[in-house]
XYZ file of C-alpha atoms in Angstrom:
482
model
C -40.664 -24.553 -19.125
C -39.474 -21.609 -17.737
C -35.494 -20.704 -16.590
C -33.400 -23.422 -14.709
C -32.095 -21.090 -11.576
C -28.198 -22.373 -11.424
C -26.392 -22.618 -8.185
C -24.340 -19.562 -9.054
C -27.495 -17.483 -9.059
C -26.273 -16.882 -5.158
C -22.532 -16.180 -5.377
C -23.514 -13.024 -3.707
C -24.678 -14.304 -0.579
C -21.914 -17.421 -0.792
C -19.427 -14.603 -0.854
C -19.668 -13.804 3.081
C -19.666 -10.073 3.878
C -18.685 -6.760 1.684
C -17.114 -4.247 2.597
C -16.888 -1.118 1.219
C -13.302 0.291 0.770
C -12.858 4.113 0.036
C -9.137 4.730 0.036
C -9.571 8.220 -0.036
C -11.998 10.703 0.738
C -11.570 12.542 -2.775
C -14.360 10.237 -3.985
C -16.607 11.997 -2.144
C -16.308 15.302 -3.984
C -18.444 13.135 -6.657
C -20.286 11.016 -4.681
C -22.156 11.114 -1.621
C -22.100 8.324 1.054
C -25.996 6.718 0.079
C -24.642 7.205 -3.407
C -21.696 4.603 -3.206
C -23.703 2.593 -0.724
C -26.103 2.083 -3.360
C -23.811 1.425 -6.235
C -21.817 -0.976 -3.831
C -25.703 -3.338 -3.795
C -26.026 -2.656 -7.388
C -22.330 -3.986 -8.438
C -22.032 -6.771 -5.931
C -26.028 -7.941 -5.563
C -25.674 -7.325 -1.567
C -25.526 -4.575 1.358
C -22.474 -2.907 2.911
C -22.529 -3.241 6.672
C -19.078 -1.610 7.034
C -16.947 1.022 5.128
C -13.021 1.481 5.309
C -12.307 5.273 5.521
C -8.382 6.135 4.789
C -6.906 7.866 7.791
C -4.687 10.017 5.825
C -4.097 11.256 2.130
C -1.099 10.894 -0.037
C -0.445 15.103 0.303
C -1.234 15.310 4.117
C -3.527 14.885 7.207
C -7.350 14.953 7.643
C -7.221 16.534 11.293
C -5.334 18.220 13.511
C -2.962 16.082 15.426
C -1.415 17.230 18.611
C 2.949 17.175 18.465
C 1.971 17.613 14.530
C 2.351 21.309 13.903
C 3.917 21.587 10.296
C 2.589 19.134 8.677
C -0.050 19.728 6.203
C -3.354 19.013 6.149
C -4.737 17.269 3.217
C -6.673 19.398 0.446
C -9.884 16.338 1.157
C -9.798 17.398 4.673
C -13.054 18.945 3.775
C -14.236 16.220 1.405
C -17.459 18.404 0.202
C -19.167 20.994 1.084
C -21.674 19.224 2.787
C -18.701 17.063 4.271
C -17.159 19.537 5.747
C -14.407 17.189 8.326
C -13.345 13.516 8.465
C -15.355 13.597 11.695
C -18.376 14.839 9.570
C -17.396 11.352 6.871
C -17.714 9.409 9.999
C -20.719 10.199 11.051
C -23.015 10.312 6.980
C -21.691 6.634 7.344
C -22.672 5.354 10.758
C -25.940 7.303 10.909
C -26.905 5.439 7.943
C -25.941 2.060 9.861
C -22.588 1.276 9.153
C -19.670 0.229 11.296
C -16.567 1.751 10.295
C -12.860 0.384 9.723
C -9.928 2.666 9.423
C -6.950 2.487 6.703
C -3.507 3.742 7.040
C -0.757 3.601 4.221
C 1.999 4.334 6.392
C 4.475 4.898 3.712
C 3.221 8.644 2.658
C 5.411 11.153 1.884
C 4.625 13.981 4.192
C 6.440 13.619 7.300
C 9.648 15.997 7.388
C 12.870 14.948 8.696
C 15.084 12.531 7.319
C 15.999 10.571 10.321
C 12.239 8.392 10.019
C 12.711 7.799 6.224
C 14.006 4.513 4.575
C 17.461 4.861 3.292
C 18.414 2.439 0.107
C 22.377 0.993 -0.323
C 23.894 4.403 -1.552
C 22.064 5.940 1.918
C 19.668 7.365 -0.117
C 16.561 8.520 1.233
C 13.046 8.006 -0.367
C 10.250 10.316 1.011
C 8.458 7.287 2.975
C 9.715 6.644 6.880
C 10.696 3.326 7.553
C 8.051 0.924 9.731
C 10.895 -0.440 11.610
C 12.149 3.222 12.941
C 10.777 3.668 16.787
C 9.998 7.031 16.288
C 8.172 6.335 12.743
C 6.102 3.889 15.226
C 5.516 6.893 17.316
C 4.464 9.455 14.820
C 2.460 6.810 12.639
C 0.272 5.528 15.838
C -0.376 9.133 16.963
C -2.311 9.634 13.355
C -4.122 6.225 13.311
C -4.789 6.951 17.239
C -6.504 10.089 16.571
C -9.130 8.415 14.211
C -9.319 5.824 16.363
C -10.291 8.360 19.090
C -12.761 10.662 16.795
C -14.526 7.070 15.555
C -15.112 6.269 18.826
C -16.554 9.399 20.198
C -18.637 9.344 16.965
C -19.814 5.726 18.009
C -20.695 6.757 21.531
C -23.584 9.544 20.203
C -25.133 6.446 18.000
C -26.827 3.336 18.795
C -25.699 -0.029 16.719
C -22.813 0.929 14.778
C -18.857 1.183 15.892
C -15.506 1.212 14.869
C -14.932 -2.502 13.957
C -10.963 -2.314 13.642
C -7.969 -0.769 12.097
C -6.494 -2.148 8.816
C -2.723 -1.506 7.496
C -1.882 -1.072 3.754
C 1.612 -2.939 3.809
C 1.133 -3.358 -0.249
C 5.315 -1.769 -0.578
C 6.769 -0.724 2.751
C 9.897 -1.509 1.295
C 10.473 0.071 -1.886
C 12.982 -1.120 -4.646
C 14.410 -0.123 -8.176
C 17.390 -0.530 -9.634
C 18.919 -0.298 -13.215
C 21.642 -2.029 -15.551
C 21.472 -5.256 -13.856
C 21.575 -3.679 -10.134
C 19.436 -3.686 -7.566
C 18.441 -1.508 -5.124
C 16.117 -2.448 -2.568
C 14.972 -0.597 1.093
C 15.882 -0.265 3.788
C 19.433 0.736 5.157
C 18.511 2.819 7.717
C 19.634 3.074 11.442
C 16.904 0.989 12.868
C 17.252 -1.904 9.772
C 21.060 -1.737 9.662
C 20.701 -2.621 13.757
C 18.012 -5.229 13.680
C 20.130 -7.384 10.526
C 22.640 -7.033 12.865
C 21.817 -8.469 16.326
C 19.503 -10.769 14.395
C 21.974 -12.163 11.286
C 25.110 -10.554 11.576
C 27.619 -9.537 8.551
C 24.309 -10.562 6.047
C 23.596 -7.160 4.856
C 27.262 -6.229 3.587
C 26.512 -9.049 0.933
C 23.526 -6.455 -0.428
C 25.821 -3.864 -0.387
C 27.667 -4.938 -3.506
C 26.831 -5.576 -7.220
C 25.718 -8.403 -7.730
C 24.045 -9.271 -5.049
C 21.564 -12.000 -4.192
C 18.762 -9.947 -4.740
C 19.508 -10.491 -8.511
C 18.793 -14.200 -8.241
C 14.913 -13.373 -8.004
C 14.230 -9.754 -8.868
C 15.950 -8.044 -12.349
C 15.817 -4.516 -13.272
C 13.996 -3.727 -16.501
C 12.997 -0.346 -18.463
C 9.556 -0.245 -16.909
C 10.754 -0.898 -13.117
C 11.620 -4.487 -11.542
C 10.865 -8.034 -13.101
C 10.442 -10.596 -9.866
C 9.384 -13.874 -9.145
C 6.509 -13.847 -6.220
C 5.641 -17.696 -5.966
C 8.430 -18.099 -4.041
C 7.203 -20.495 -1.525
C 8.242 -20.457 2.700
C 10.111 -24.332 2.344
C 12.171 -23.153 -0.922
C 15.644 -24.359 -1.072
C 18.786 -22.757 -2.251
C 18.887 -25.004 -4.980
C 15.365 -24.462 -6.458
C 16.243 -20.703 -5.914
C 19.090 -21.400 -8.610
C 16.899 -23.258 -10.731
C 14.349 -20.691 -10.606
C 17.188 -17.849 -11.757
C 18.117 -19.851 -14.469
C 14.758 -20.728 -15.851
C 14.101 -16.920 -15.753
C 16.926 -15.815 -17.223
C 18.433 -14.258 -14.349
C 21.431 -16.047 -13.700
C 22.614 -13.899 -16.404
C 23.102 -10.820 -13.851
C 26.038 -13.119 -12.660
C 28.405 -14.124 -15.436
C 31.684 -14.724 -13.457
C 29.501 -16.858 -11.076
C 30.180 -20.518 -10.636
C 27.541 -22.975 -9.237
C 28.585 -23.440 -6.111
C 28.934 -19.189 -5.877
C 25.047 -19.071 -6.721
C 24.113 -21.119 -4.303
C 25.704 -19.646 -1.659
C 24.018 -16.411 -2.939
C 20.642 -18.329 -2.225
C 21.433 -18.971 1.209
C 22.184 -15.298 1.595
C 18.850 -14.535 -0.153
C 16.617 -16.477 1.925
C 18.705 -15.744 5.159
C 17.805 -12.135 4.167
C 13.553 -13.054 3.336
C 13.361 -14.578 7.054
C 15.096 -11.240 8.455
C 13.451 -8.844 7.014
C 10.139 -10.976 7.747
C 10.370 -11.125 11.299
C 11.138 -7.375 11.253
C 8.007 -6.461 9.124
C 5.970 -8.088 11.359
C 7.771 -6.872 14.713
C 7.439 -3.295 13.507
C 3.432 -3.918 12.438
C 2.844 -5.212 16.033
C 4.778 -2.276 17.384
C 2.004 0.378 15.560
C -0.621 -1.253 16.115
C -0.469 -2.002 19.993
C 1.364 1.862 20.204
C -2.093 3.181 18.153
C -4.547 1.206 20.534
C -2.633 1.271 24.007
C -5.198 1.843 26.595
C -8.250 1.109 24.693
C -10.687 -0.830 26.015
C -12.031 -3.068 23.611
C -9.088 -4.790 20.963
C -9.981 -4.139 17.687
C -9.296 -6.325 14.426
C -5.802 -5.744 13.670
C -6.114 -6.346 9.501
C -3.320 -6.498 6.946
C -3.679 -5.663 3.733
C -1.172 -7.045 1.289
C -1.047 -8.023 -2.395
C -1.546 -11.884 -1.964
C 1.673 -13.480 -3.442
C 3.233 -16.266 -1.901
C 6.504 -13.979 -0.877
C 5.484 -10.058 -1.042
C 8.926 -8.361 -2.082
C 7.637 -4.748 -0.961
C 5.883 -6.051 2.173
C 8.859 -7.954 2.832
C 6.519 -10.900 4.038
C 5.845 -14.397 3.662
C 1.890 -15.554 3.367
C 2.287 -18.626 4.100
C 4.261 -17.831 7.318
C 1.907 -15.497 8.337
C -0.739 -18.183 8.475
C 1.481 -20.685 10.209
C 1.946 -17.711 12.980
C -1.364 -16.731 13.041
C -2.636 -17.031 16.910
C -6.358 -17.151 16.969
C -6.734 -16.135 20.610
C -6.290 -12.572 19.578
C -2.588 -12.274 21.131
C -0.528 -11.473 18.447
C 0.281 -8.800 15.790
C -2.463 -9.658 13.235
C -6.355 -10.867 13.467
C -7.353 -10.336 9.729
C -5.889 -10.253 6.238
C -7.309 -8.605 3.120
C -5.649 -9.775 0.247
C -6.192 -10.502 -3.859
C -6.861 -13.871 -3.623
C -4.597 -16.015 -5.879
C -3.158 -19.355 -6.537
C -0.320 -19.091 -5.149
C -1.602 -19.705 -1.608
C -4.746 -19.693 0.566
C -4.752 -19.207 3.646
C -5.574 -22.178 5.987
C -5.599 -20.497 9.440
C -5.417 -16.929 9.317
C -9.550 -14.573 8.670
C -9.604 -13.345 5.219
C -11.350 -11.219 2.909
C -11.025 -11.169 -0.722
C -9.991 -7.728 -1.924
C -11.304 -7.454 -4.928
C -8.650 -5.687 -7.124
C -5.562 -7.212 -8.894
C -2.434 -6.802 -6.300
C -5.287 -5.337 -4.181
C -4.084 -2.075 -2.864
C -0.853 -1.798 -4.228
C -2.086 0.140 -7.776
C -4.683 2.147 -5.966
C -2.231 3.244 -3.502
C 0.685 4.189 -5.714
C -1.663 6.177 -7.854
C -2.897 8.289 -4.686
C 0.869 8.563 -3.880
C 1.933 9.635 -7.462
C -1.028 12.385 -7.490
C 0.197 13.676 -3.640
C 3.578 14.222 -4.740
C 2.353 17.009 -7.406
C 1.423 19.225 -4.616
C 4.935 18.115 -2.856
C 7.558 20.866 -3.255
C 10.560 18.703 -3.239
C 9.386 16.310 -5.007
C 7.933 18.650 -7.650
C 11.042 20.406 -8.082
C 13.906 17.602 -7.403
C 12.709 15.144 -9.753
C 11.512 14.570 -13.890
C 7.974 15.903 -12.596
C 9.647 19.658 -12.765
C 10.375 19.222 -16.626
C 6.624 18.597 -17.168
C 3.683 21.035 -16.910
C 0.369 21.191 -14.885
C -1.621 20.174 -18.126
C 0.948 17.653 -18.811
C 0.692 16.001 -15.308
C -3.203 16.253 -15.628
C -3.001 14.016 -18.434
C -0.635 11.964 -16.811
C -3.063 11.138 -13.919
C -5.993 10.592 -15.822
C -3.327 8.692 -18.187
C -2.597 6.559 -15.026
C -6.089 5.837 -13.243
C -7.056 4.271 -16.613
C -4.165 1.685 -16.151
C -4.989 1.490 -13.044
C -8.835 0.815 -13.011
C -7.526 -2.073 -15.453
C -6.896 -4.080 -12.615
C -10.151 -3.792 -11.185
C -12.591 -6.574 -10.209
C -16.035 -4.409 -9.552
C -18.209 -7.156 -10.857
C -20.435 -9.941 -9.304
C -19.034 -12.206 -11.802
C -15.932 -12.050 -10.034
C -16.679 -13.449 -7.057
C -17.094 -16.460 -9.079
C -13.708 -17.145 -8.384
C -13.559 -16.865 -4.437
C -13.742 -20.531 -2.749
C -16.752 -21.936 -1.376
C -16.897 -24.048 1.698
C -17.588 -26.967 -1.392
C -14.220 -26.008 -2.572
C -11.635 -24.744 -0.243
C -10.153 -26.956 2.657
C -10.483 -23.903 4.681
C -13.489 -21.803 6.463
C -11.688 -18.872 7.301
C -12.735 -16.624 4.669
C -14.895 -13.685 6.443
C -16.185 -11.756 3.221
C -14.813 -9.669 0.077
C -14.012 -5.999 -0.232
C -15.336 -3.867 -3.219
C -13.629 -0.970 -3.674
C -15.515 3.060 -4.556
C -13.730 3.812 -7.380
C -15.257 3.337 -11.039
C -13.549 4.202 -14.301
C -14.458 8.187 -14.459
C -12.985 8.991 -11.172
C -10.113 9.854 -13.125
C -11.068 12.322 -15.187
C -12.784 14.385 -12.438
C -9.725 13.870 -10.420
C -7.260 15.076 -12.716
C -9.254 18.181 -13.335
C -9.765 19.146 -10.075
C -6.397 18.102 -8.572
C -3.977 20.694 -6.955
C -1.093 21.015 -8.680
C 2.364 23.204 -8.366
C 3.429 25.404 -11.188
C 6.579 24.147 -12.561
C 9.173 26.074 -14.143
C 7.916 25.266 -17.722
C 4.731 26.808 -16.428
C 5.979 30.097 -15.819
C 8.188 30.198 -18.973
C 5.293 29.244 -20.913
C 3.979 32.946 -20.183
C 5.380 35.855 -22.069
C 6.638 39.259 -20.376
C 7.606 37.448 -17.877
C 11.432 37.716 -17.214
C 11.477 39.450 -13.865
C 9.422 36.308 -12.621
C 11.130 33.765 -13.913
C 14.452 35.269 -12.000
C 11.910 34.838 -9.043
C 10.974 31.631 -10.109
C 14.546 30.568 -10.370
C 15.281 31.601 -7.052
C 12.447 30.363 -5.396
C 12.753 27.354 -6.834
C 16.417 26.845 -5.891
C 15.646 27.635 -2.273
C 13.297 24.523 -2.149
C 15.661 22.391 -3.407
C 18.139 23.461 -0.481
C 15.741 22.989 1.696
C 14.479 19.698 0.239
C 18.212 18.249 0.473
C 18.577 19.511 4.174
């Protein structure tokens, strides 16, 4: 009788369009363009017509960028040594067909000069500049303008291929920790501090103090911050109560009556809108400052995590859909997201990124791995107790967690809606991502690392260096605290 063919013999083709993300250009030190093209068909049972190149690395730039002189180029500026520029990337990929869209993380630690970074409650500063800062605007959109640029005059020496649009990895723009029941979430700074203010005045002294209504939804733990993410757009104080006491969290407030706890909801969700409405401001701001005088728009793409409230984007899903403007007019055209229960969008182009909390793991582990070739960081924090071997293992020790989260595998497009099964036709395609479990341990061994102190100890006869070391060493961290 033969085999029955079952309709989810095509979930390729029912999937829409792939794209194929490479969030950095260290992959290609082990794979060549045709290479990942090929394994791209083979995982997901269709073709790549576009490819996401990153814009930056976590440890600096991938071209020269004019006002820029300082900051340092990344060690994948020259991804291979037949790759020899990100100009060079652009063009193995479009002369082999492919149209190209460009990722930023904005939040990498390279830029100097502590006047663009966020600040936290204490005024604090992390080594990421805050969105919301003009000048971080400024500085961001002159490094996704300058791809922008070399794209295009890549494009305009080839026939059938160009640069499609530009997409923004807003997976934690606003970082948060915390510890012993407090927490601390970003961002303080000037340009926050001013915006809370004109927009919801006297809200942000209520963060300021311990508890605070962040503690209704979010709780410190020994492995980073416990949250609750469905936390849908229509919520109201009340449910925001319930929610802390069915988690448990109501117990960050003991002295708190009920009455106290729901005013501290109010104050919470008078805070989400804020910060919202600044998130997206601030995203409009770099993109039209990175495409100003352009002829053609380009798709303006977000990619985000998926949850119904994203505490480290600092957005709303479901708002963004309602807000969505479909004549091209506002900040956003696209979204690439983990699709999850929580929410679908309705009105607002999608693809299905196919990693859990999409780039959110991928792009902390870049981050993580940039800042062991970060002097400050190297020296200011734990990662100057540990040696190179040590934080070799620690990477590969990492990308194993997170390739955990990974969805490379037809099978998982199984779970994407259909047209049969979604109220909704806005879903443009998937994104499969060129990273596979080894990249890891190729990474971590060819990785640049900075000697630590316990490196240097480690060696014997070596006194007079280690009073060099010491010195050296306690210059950067004057400089890193100036």
């Amino acid at each position: 009788m033969g085999r029955r063919q079952f309709s989810i013999s095509n979930v390729s083709q029912s999937a829409g369009e792939g794209v194929l993300d490479i969030p950095s250009l260290s992959i290609l030190r082990y794979k060549s363009p045709e290479v990942l093209l090929e394994e791209f068909r083979a995982i997901w049972g269709v073709d790549s017509r576009t490819v996401a190149l990153p814009v930056a690395e976590a440890d600096g730039l991938l071209y020269e960028i004019l006002g820029m002189r300082g900051v340092p180029l990344s060690s994948y500026a020259q991804p291979s040594p037949a790759l020899k520029s990100f100009e060079d990337v652009v063009k193995a990929f479009m002369s082999l067909g492919k149209n190209i869209i460009l990722t930023f993380v904005p939040t990498m630690g390279y830029i100097p000069g502590e006047g663009l970074l966020t600040r936290d409650i204490n005024g604090t500063t992390s080594p990421q500049p805050c969105l919301a800062n003009p000048r971080s605007t400024e500085v961001l959109g002159a490094i996704l303008g300058t791809g922008i640029d070399i794209v295009k005059d890549v494009a305009a020496r080839l026939t059938g291929v160009g640069l499609q649009g530009v997409a923004l990895d807003i997976t934690d723009l606003w970082g948060m920790g915390g510890e012993d029941a407090q927490v601390e979430a970003s961002c303080f700074c000037a340009a926050c501090t001013q915006h809370f203010a004109d927009t919801a005045p006297d809200l942000l002294k209520h963060f300021k103090t311990f508890p605070n209504p962040w503690s209704l939804l979010l709780r410190p733990t020994a492995t980073g911050i416990d949250y609750m993410s469905e936390v849908p757009l229509g919520i109201t104080p009340e449910e925001v109560v319930g929610i802390a006491h069915q988690r448990k969290y109501v117990e960050q407030f003991p002295k708190s009556e009920r009455y106290e706890l729901i005013e501290y909801a109010n104050l919470l969700l008078r805070y989400m809108r804020t910060r919202h409405s600044l998130t997206v401001g601030a995203i409009g701001a770099l993109f039209d400052y990175a495409l100003d005088g352009l002829e053609d728009r380009l798709l303006r793409i977000l990619l985000m995590e998926g949850e119904t409230y994203g505490w480290t984007s600092g957005l709303w899903l479901e708002e963004l859909d309602n807000e969505f403007r479909a004549d091209g007019s506002g900040s956003y055209d696209e979204i690439w997201l983990n699709v999850t229960p929580g929410y679908l969008p309705q009105n607002v182009p999608y693809r299905a990124y196919m990693w859990r909390r999409s780039r959110y793991a991928i792009s902390n582990f870049f981050n993580f791995a940039g800042s062991l070739a970060h002097a400050p960081t190297r020296v200011n924090t734990g990662l100057s107790r540990m040696s190179i071997e040590e934080c070799r293992r620690m990477v590969a020790n990492n990308w194993q967690r997170v390739h955990a989260s990974s969805m490379n595998s037809q099978a998982a497009l199984l779970g994407l809606a259909t047209e049969e099964t979604s109220q909704s036709d806005v879903r443009r395609g998937f994104v499969g991502v060129g990273l596979d479990r080894e990249f890891g341990d190729r990474f971590s061994d060819q990785i640049a690392i900075l000697p630590s102190q316990v490196d240097y100890r480690a060696r014997p006869g070596n006194l007079a260096l280690d009073a060099d070391l010491t010195a050296i060493l306690q210059r950067m961290r004057e400089d890193g605290a100036s």
